[in-house]
């Protein structure tokens, strides 16, 4: 038996979230007395394929069929399910990101495996298999029992620490190929943003709300993000007004993120906004209204005008960073 | 072409959730039930597609798996503009049961495009759409932020990490949709509300299907430590606290 981890690559590289998955799988495998096998689909070179071993994978299987550059949900599902069945995997772990959300439910049906999505902790118990997960958009948590012999988990991004646990790695290049019959979708165009820190990957996020008052006032916020190596975000009214792009909207219907540090600047903290950011480790609130709900979610706060406070923060950061 | 929109019946977003029965059941007292926000956007897009005659969409149906108590929410979808509705009469144990009951209905009465919201705002599972597609052996595209029909062929935009892909996919297929699929959810007009009263809700009795998972109990989040305030005139002190106390950079 083994714990199987599905690893995505981005232009041939694994990201931090891939190693979070392996770290989690490694701890879980310890609880179950099993081994971690990682499955990579796509073109990844050998040096990169060795990296999951640093976090506890004993075996890395690589499927490199050139037809698998973009995700076809049916074809990918068939390959992951085939690997899981071949290994007799008891648990399959994916990220709760775009691709994980696309593949995990199909795998669940294929493998007759119950699924718990968006988990952030190791199971409460493994027999029965019970996991703790966020429900009601973060307003509560549930303990979910997976009753099937095979289990599927999707792990919330940035919710589990990287734990080094080097293992001698076996890298197995698989000759498995996409089933052409299943490849029904066709990607005709790809747009990728380059050179920017992705909101969902960022350790620090600087986010602005209506308190920024207009699209013209974003300069100091962007500078602060730059100084911190942070991604930028915004609340829904801001993207609706067109002050910032829709891709920056964090909240229940926008992006759901869990950075280590989230700056809510001129954001009152409506329940829909909190649903997208409440898993952040630290929340800093800057708002003129001392009764704004964001202060209930925050660990640090400044009651004041965002446009007056921001330049002071930028000035201090410049000083700190120049040391 | 026929479009099916799967809808979930969920507590209004502003609900303060509470649990009863030793934290095993949601306290439904005083809850206002609504169409799951993403499903409402999906319905809006389906209706927009139908209104443009060149798309040749004849029918928009909503489907729900749940007891009769969900009918006000289904009527709301009909008032917004769906032509008819399907309800499978059972209180489902988990997402797998929801998908399996929908799959049974769809095998007998196929639709060309099946739309599901990316998640329901109660269990945050993101699973029904993909499960349904696999059960029906349909192709699926998830994280869809736009859907159009070009020369009879569905074309979608899919959000990927740090970008977007345009994907063409043959019908029948399942699109799991998210923000962007429609601008604003459509609101029911008085005429729609009147006509919804007489629109048909087809009720199906459930097949015997067991769930794969079960909720054993709920927990409330632990209260966060009280907020530590820094004076606005001395804002720079915040940076020091973040650096030396929280140690986040």
XYZ file of C-alpha atoms in Angstrom:
572
model
C 0.000 0.000 0.000
C 1.109 3.529 -0.555
C 0.092 7.153 -0.423
C 0.031 8.591 -3.935
C 0.652 12.302 -4.521
C -0.198 14.000 -7.812
C 2.451 16.596 -8.683
C 1.797 19.365 -11.176
C 4.611 21.150 -12.873
C 4.731 24.664 -14.239
C 6.943 24.806 -17.302
C 8.868 21.805 -16.049
C 9.265 22.961 -12.424
C 7.464 21.933 -9.269
C 6.238 24.710 -7.011
C 6.212 24.990 -3.236
C 2.707 23.567 -3.123
C 3.962 20.326 -4.675
C 6.392 19.922 -1.781
C 3.660 20.820 0.725
C 1.721 17.883 -0.706
C 4.688 15.535 -0.376
C 5.398 16.753 3.194
C 1.764 16.108 4.128
C 1.749 12.718 2.395
C 4.947 11.747 4.167
C 3.461 12.466 7.619
C 0.264 10.631 6.692
C 2.233 7.667 5.331
C 3.991 7.553 8.710
C 0.610 7.278 10.471
C -0.397 4.458 8.114
C 2.973 2.681 7.966
C 3.152 3.158 4.209
C 5.353 4.765 1.586
C 4.910 7.909 -0.484
C 4.847 7.652 -4.252
C 4.685 10.853 -6.302
C 3.251 10.963 -9.811
C 4.350 13.682 -12.212
C 2.596 14.206 -15.530
C 4.357 16.314 -18.153
C 7.899 17.129 -19.228
C 10.076 17.393 -16.125
C 13.832 16.761 -16.102
C 15.537 14.261 -13.794
C 17.106 16.836 -11.467
C 13.656 18.287 -10.782
C 12.122 14.825 -10.409
C 14.564 14.097 -7.576
C 13.278 16.980 -5.453
C 10.139 15.294 -4.012
C 12.509 12.750 -2.401
C 13.795 15.564 -0.160
C 10.368 15.713 1.466
C 9.875 11.980 1.835
C 8.820 10.457 -1.484
C 10.363 6.996 -1.953
C 9.418 6.725 -5.576
C 8.678 9.245 -8.283
C 6.817 8.099 -11.376
C 7.032 10.390 -14.392
C 4.622 10.225 -17.318
C 5.996 12.428 -20.068
C 3.653 11.926 -23.014
C 3.903 15.116 -25.090
C 0.135 15.108 -25.641
C -0.381 15.954 -21.979
C 0.827 19.559 -22.045
C -2.527 20.915 -20.968
C -5.005 19.188 -18.720
C -7.709 17.086 -20.286
C -9.713 16.113 -17.254
C -10.790 12.702 -18.570
C -7.370 11.672 -19.882
C -5.518 12.849 -16.756
C -8.034 11.101 -14.515
C -7.527 7.823 -16.358
C -3.725 8.054 -15.931
C -3.809 8.953 -12.233
C -6.450 6.304 -11.514
C -4.440 3.725 -13.462
C -1.333 4.501 -11.414
C -3.261 4.428 -8.125
C -4.788 1.052 -8.964
C -1.475 -0.406 -10.071
C 0.178 0.671 -6.813
C -2.775 -0.308 -4.669
C -2.703 3.228 -3.254
C -4.870 3.651 -0.159
C -4.814 7.450 -0.264
C -4.473 9.815 -3.218
C -3.542 13.426 -2.465
C -3.912 16.429 -4.786
C -3.748 20.157 -4.246
C -7.042 21.984 -3.744
C -6.053 24.321 -6.578
C -7.552 24.664 -10.064
C -6.227 21.368 -11.380
C -6.806 19.483 -8.158
C -10.427 20.618 -8.107
C -10.757 19.470 -11.722
C -9.324 16.002 -11.226
C -10.130 14.873 -7.669
C -13.924 14.477 -8.158
C -13.500 12.464 -11.352
C -10.915 10.270 -9.586
C -13.335 9.784 -6.719
C -15.840 8.145 -9.070
C -13.175 6.171 -10.952
C -11.626 4.743 -7.797
C -14.886 4.551 -5.798
C -13.037 6.641 -3.256
C -14.623 9.115 -0.871
C -13.162 12.575 -0.997
C -12.460 15.321 1.537
C -11.479 18.573 -0.129
C -9.566 21.566 1.128
C -8.104 19.812 4.165
C -5.414 21.658 6.103
C -4.453 19.179 8.813
C -3.510 15.547 9.125
C -6.460 13.198 9.744
C -7.940 13.239 13.238
C -7.821 9.432 13.071
C -6.976 6.906 10.366
C -9.318 4.135 11.516
C -12.010 5.318 11.078
C -10.478 7.776 8.610
C -11.657 11.192 9.782
C -10.391 14.540 8.485
C -11.036 18.080 9.592
C -12.029 20.613 6.958
C -13.382 24.107 6.537
C -17.113 24.453 5.827
C -19.488 27.400 5.408
C -16.645 29.351 3.804
C -14.589 29.341 6.988
C -17.402 30.062 9.447
C -17.111 26.525 10.817
C -15.223 23.245 10.449
C -16.445 19.711 9.991
C -15.022 16.296 10.703
C -15.602 14.158 7.644
C -15.367 10.391 7.769
C -14.278 8.768 4.518
C -15.861 5.320 4.511
C -14.318 3.782 1.399
C -11.127 1.655 1.277
C -9.441 4.228 -0.987
C -9.450 7.864 0.135
C -8.892 11.087 -1.773
C -7.748 14.291 -0.102
C -7.179 17.717 -1.605
C -4.886 19.893 0.471
C -5.518 23.631 0.904
C -2.598 25.622 -0.453
C -0.142 27.108 2.063
C -1.756 25.225 4.949
C 0.957 22.664 5.651
C 4.609 23.336 6.402
C 7.425 21.972 4.267
C 9.161 19.217 6.239
C 12.478 17.910 4.973
C 12.715 14.138 5.234
C 15.175 12.976 2.575
C 14.702 9.499 1.149
C 16.752 7.626 -1.448
C 14.648 8.151 -4.531
C 13.711 5.745 -7.265
C 12.701 7.564 -10.413
C 10.569 5.544 -12.754
C 9.924 6.868 -16.261
C 6.574 5.483 -17.212
C 5.651 4.780 -20.793
C 1.953 5.313 -20.051
C 0.251 7.525 -22.600
C -2.883 9.570 -22.778
C -5.842 7.644 -24.123
C -6.556 9.476 -27.395
C -10.201 8.417 -27.206
C -10.594 10.382 -23.985
C -8.847 13.559 -25.145
C -11.973 15.422 -26.176
C -11.039 18.930 -25.107
C -8.748 21.094 -27.183
C -6.826 24.088 -25.851
C -6.738 26.725 -28.581
C -5.111 29.611 -26.714
C -3.055 30.123 -23.553
C -2.548 33.443 -21.778
C -0.038 33.479 -18.958
C 1.034 36.315 -16.748
C 4.755 36.398 -16.354
C 7.118 38.016 -13.900
C 4.429 38.573 -11.279
C 4.028 36.787 -7.980
C 0.860 34.720 -8.131
C -1.748 35.665 -5.603
C -2.375 32.042 -4.644
C 1.353 31.356 -4.161
C 2.324 34.505 -2.284
C 3.550 34.463 1.316
C 2.549 38.108 1.729
C -0.442 39.807 0.115
C -1.163 43.542 0.140
C -4.825 44.172 -0.572
C -6.798 47.395 -1.015
C -10.480 48.172 -0.672
C -12.888 51.045 -1.122
C -10.889 53.017 1.419
C -8.325 53.586 -1.344
C -10.985 55.910 -2.804
C -9.937 55.816 -6.481
C -7.885 53.917 -9.045
C -5.301 56.721 -8.948
C -4.240 56.153 -5.336
C -2.673 52.727 -5.721
C 0.959 53.872 -6.052
C 2.038 53.516 -2.396
C 0.231 50.175 -2.071
C 2.075 48.804 -5.095
C 5.346 50.136 -3.749
C 4.716 48.477 -0.414
C 4.023 45.160 -2.187
C 7.207 45.572 -4.192
C 9.272 46.202 -1.054
C 7.793 43.140 0.642
C 7.972 40.860 -2.403
C 4.222 40.550 -1.991
C 1.353 39.922 -4.396
C -1.372 42.557 -4.705
C -5.077 41.945 -4.218
C -8.306 43.852 -3.757
C -11.844 43.601 -2.442
C -14.829 43.024 -4.684
C -16.070 46.650 -4.962
C -12.610 47.630 -6.196
C -12.581 45.086 -9.033
C -16.235 45.843 -9.824
C -15.337 49.529 -10.163
C -12.474 48.573 -12.443
C -9.834 50.165 -10.192
C -7.958 46.855 -10.218
C -8.211 43.736 -12.434
C -10.748 41.006 -11.573
C -7.965 38.490 -11.077
C -6.999 40.363 -7.884
C -10.399 40.007 -6.230
C -10.076 37.991 -3.029
C -13.197 36.829 -1.253
C -15.847 34.181 -1.362
C -16.557 34.528 -5.079
C -13.028 35.593 -6.004
C -9.762 33.967 -5.020
C -9.492 32.149 -1.720
C -6.014 32.535 -0.290
C -4.037 31.644 2.833
C -0.834 33.695 2.925
C 1.323 34.094 6.033
C 0.554 37.812 6.100
C -2.432 39.666 4.639
C -2.726 43.448 4.648
C -6.365 44.594 4.406
C -6.040 48.270 3.558
C -9.258 50.258 3.472
C -11.248 47.020 3.524
C -14.117 46.846 6.017
C -14.151 43.028 6.094
C -17.612 42.028 4.884
C -18.343 38.368 5.536
C -17.845 37.579 1.827
C -14.370 39.100 1.930
C -13.405 37.288 5.136
C -14.452 33.991 3.520
C -11.588 34.423 1.070
C -8.840 35.428 3.487
C -9.697 34.085 6.945
C -7.146 31.262 6.697
C -4.281 33.798 6.523
C -1.858 33.331 9.418
C -1.626 37.050 10.207
C -4.114 39.714 9.143
C -3.273 43.413 9.410
C -6.183 45.855 9.126
C -6.023 49.537 8.292
C -9.394 51.265 8.299
C -10.951 54.581 9.321
C -13.906 52.855 11.005
C -12.834 51.428 14.354
C -15.943 49.211 14.392
C -15.228 47.647 10.979
C -15.500 43.823 11.193
C -12.001 43.420 9.723
C -10.555 44.343 13.146
C -12.212 41.267 14.662
C -10.301 39.052 12.233
C -7.022 40.992 12.495
C -4.069 40.539 14.870
C -2.687 43.997 14.150
C -4.664 47.108 13.333
C -4.392 50.796 12.657
C -7.480 52.976 12.889
C -6.799 55.626 10.303
C -7.016 56.779 6.715
C -5.338 54.300 4.385
C -4.014 57.090 2.162
C -2.276 58.755 5.108
C -1.015 55.562 6.750
C 0.378 53.899 3.602
C 3.162 56.430 2.920
C 4.351 56.028 6.508
C 4.505 52.262 6.151
C 6.358 52.568 2.848
C 8.852 54.994 4.378
C 9.525 52.663 7.301
C 9.807 49.634 5.017
C 12.329 51.411 2.787
C 14.384 52.178 5.889
C 14.160 48.575 7.154
C 14.906 47.048 3.768
C 17.900 49.315 3.103
C 19.653 48.070 6.235
C -29.437 22.603 -27.551
C -30.555 22.058 -23.951
C -28.739 23.422 -20.896
C -29.067 21.986 -17.400
C -28.001 24.093 -14.412
C -27.472 22.161 -11.172
C -28.414 24.227 -8.149
C -27.671 23.859 -4.485
C -29.887 25.279 -1.739
C -27.660 27.017 0.821
C -27.924 29.413 3.751
C -27.651 33.054 2.755
C -24.012 34.199 2.872
C -24.564 36.515 5.842
C -25.975 33.693 8.013
C -24.279 33.228 11.355
C -24.058 29.440 11.373
C -24.835 27.500 14.571
C -25.079 23.800 15.246
C -27.415 21.675 17.376
C -27.558 18.013 18.506
C -24.157 18.107 20.162
C -22.655 19.972 17.164
C -23.849 17.316 14.743
C -26.496 19.247 12.798
C -26.866 22.731 11.389
C -29.359 24.843 13.321
C -31.759 25.773 10.509
C -33.760 28.110 12.736
C -34.147 31.515 11.108
C -31.935 30.659 8.123
C -32.808 32.241 4.832
C -32.149 29.785 1.999
C -30.830 30.932 -1.361
C -29.492 29.553 -4.633
C -25.773 28.862 -4.202
C -24.040 32.028 -5.538
C -22.002 30.278 -8.273
C -25.051 28.296 -9.422
C -26.961 31.553 -9.696
C -24.228 32.951 -11.962
C -24.341 29.740 -14.023
C -28.107 30.120 -14.431
C -27.666 33.740 -15.482
C -25.165 32.752 -18.186
C -27.416 29.918 -19.415
C -30.288 32.380 -19.825
C -28.045 34.887 -21.657
C -27.049 32.135 -24.093
C -30.676 31.170 -24.661
C -31.694 34.763 -25.359
C -29.281 35.024 -28.285
C -31.169 33.073 -30.955
C -27.964 32.301 -32.879
C -26.936 29.929 -30.080
C -30.012 27.768 -30.719
C -30.560 27.021 -27.024
C -34.154 25.847 -26.721
C -34.324 25.016 -23.064
C -32.780 25.906 -19.701
C -33.643 23.512 -16.877
C -32.536 23.686 -13.252
C -31.928 20.502 -11.261
C -31.737 20.050 -7.518
C -31.285 17.060 -5.231
C -33.125 17.735 -1.990
C -36.362 17.510 -0.062
C -39.567 19.440 -0.839
C -38.470 22.168 1.594
C -36.072 23.364 -1.146
C -38.913 24.247 -3.494
C -38.931 27.995 -2.712
C -35.310 28.120 -3.932
C -36.229 26.154 -7.063
C -39.169 28.531 -7.686
C -36.734 31.418 -7.401
C -34.637 29.882 -10.200
C -37.790 29.532 -12.284
C -38.675 33.167 -11.541
C -35.230 34.258 -12.719
C -36.015 32.561 -16.013
C -35.392 28.789 -16.105
C -38.013 27.019 -18.233
C -38.570 24.105 -15.911
C -37.028 22.239 -12.995
C -36.070 18.771 -11.851
C -35.969 17.773 -8.191
C -34.768 14.426 -6.890
C -36.641 13.888 -3.673
C -33.997 12.932 -1.114
C -31.854 14.519 1.575
C -28.430 13.521 0.188
C -25.768 12.134 2.513
C -22.848 13.622 0.565
C -21.758 15.094 -2.779
C -21.381 11.648 -4.319
C -25.072 10.927 -3.711
C -26.017 14.295 -5.258
C -23.956 13.552 -8.375
C -25.186 9.956 -8.637
C -28.861 10.968 -8.374
C -28.349 13.659 -11.032
C -26.526 11.154 -13.251
C -29.513 8.773 -13.060
C -31.863 11.525 -14.248
C -29.484 12.662 -17.003
C -28.965 9.149 -18.377
C -32.694 9.003 -19.106
C -32.994 12.635 -20.240
C -29.656 13.914 -21.616
C -28.662 17.585 -21.811
C -26.004 19.085 -24.095
C -24.426 21.431 -21.582
C -24.478 20.759 -17.847
C -23.419 23.656 -15.617
C -22.378 23.314 -11.980
C -21.000 25.995 -9.669
C -17.369 25.556 -8.580
C -18.458 24.868 -5.006
C -21.434 25.153 -2.717
C -21.066 27.747 -0.004
C -22.025 25.222 2.700
C -19.691 22.221 2.343
C -17.138 23.934 0.047
C -16.499 20.607 -1.656
C -15.996 21.476 -5.351
C -16.909 17.920 -6.264
C -20.402 17.450 -7.735
C -19.644 18.691 -11.275
C -16.573 16.527 -11.831
C -18.215 13.473 -10.277
C -21.265 13.882 -12.484
C -19.090 14.166 -15.602
C -17.198 10.999 -14.726
C -20.420 9.087 -14.015
C -21.821 10.144 -17.396
C -18.437 9.684 -19.119
C -18.754 13.247 -20.440
C -15.758 15.514 -20.922
C -15.562 18.294 -18.343
C -13.832 21.605 -17.943
C -13.491 23.112 -14.468
C -12.677 26.629 -13.228
C -14.591 28.024 -16.191
C -14.884 31.819 -16.259
C -16.595 32.238 -19.636
C -18.779 30.138 -21.896
C -19.933 30.835 -25.428
C -21.197 28.828 -28.354
C -19.325 29.235 -31.657
C -20.914 27.591 -34.700
C -22.724 25.151 -32.464
C -19.545 24.259 -30.548
C -19.067 25.236 -26.882
C -15.928 27.280 -26.164
C -14.886 28.082 -22.593
C -12.162 29.967 -20.761
C -10.523 28.011 -18.011
C -8.573 29.673 -15.214
C -5.185 28.071 -14.661
C -2.590 29.082 -12.076
C -1.388 32.446 -13.303
C -3.360 32.531 -16.515
C -6.185 31.445 -18.689
C -6.768 28.887 -21.438
C -9.364 28.894 -24.182
C -10.746 25.389 -24.527
C -13.148 24.001 -27.089
C -15.101 21.003 -25.950
C -17.738 18.883 -27.698
C -21.231 18.643 -26.233
C -22.459 16.903 -24.218
C -20.129 18.123 -21.515
C -20.011 19.463 -17.954
C -18.694 22.964 -17.216
C -17.803 23.731 -13.610
C -18.116 27.491 -13.474
C -16.794 30.274 -11.274
C -16.521 34.050 -11.027
C -16.621 35.749 -14.407
C -19.103 33.350 -16.024
C -21.733 36.094 -15.706
C -21.304 39.654 -14.505
C -24.061 39.875 -11.923
C -26.637 37.299 -10.903
C -29.957 38.067 -12.550
C -32.758 39.177 -10.265
C -36.305 37.894 -10.712
C -38.745 40.444 -12.134
C -42.408 40.534 -11.108
C -43.475 38.892 -14.368
C -40.999 36.105 -13.794
C -42.244 35.550 -10.260
C -45.848 35.293 -11.524
C -44.987 32.882 -14.338
C -42.767 30.744 -12.064
C -45.856 29.652 -10.141
C -47.113 27.610 -13.060
C -43.790 26.330 -14.415
C -43.361 22.573 -13.950
C -41.116 20.994 -11.295
C -40.576 17.358 -12.252
C -40.060 15.336 -9.073
C -38.123 12.063 -9.262
C -37.909 9.514 -6.472
C -34.277 8.693 -5.567
C -32.384 5.540 -6.481
C -30.842 3.647 -3.545
C -27.299 5.056 -3.473
C -24.956 5.097 -0.477
C -22.643 7.995 0.255
C -18.886 7.594 0.399
C -18.405 10.057 3.249
C -20.302 11.364 6.255
C -19.953 14.330 8.584
C -19.352 13.114 12.118
C -19.564 16.564 13.683
C -18.918 20.285 13.389
C -16.624 22.655 15.230
C -16.666 26.410 15.548
C -13.420 28.277 14.812
C -11.362 29.257 17.806
C -11.601 32.972 18.460
C -8.540 34.831 17.283
C -6.471 36.787 19.758
C -7.643 40.370 20.188
C -6.332 42.892 17.681
C -3.265 44.839 18.740
C -3.594 48.486 17.718
C -0.865 50.809 16.523
C -1.417 54.562 16.536
C -1.948 55.988 13.036
C 0.563 58.792 13.671
C 3.189 56.238 14.527
C 2.338 53.748 11.756
C 5.941 52.694 11.239
C 5.758 50.822 14.550
C 3.533 48.286 12.779
C 6.436 47.275 10.559
C 8.599 46.732 13.649
C 5.938 44.534 15.265
C 5.529 42.453 12.108
C 9.259 42.046 11.840
C 10.195 41.421 15.464
C 7.065 40.031 17.106
C 5.136 38.185 14.369
C 8.396 37.562 12.455
C 6.641 37.398 9.114
C 9.403 39.100 7.130
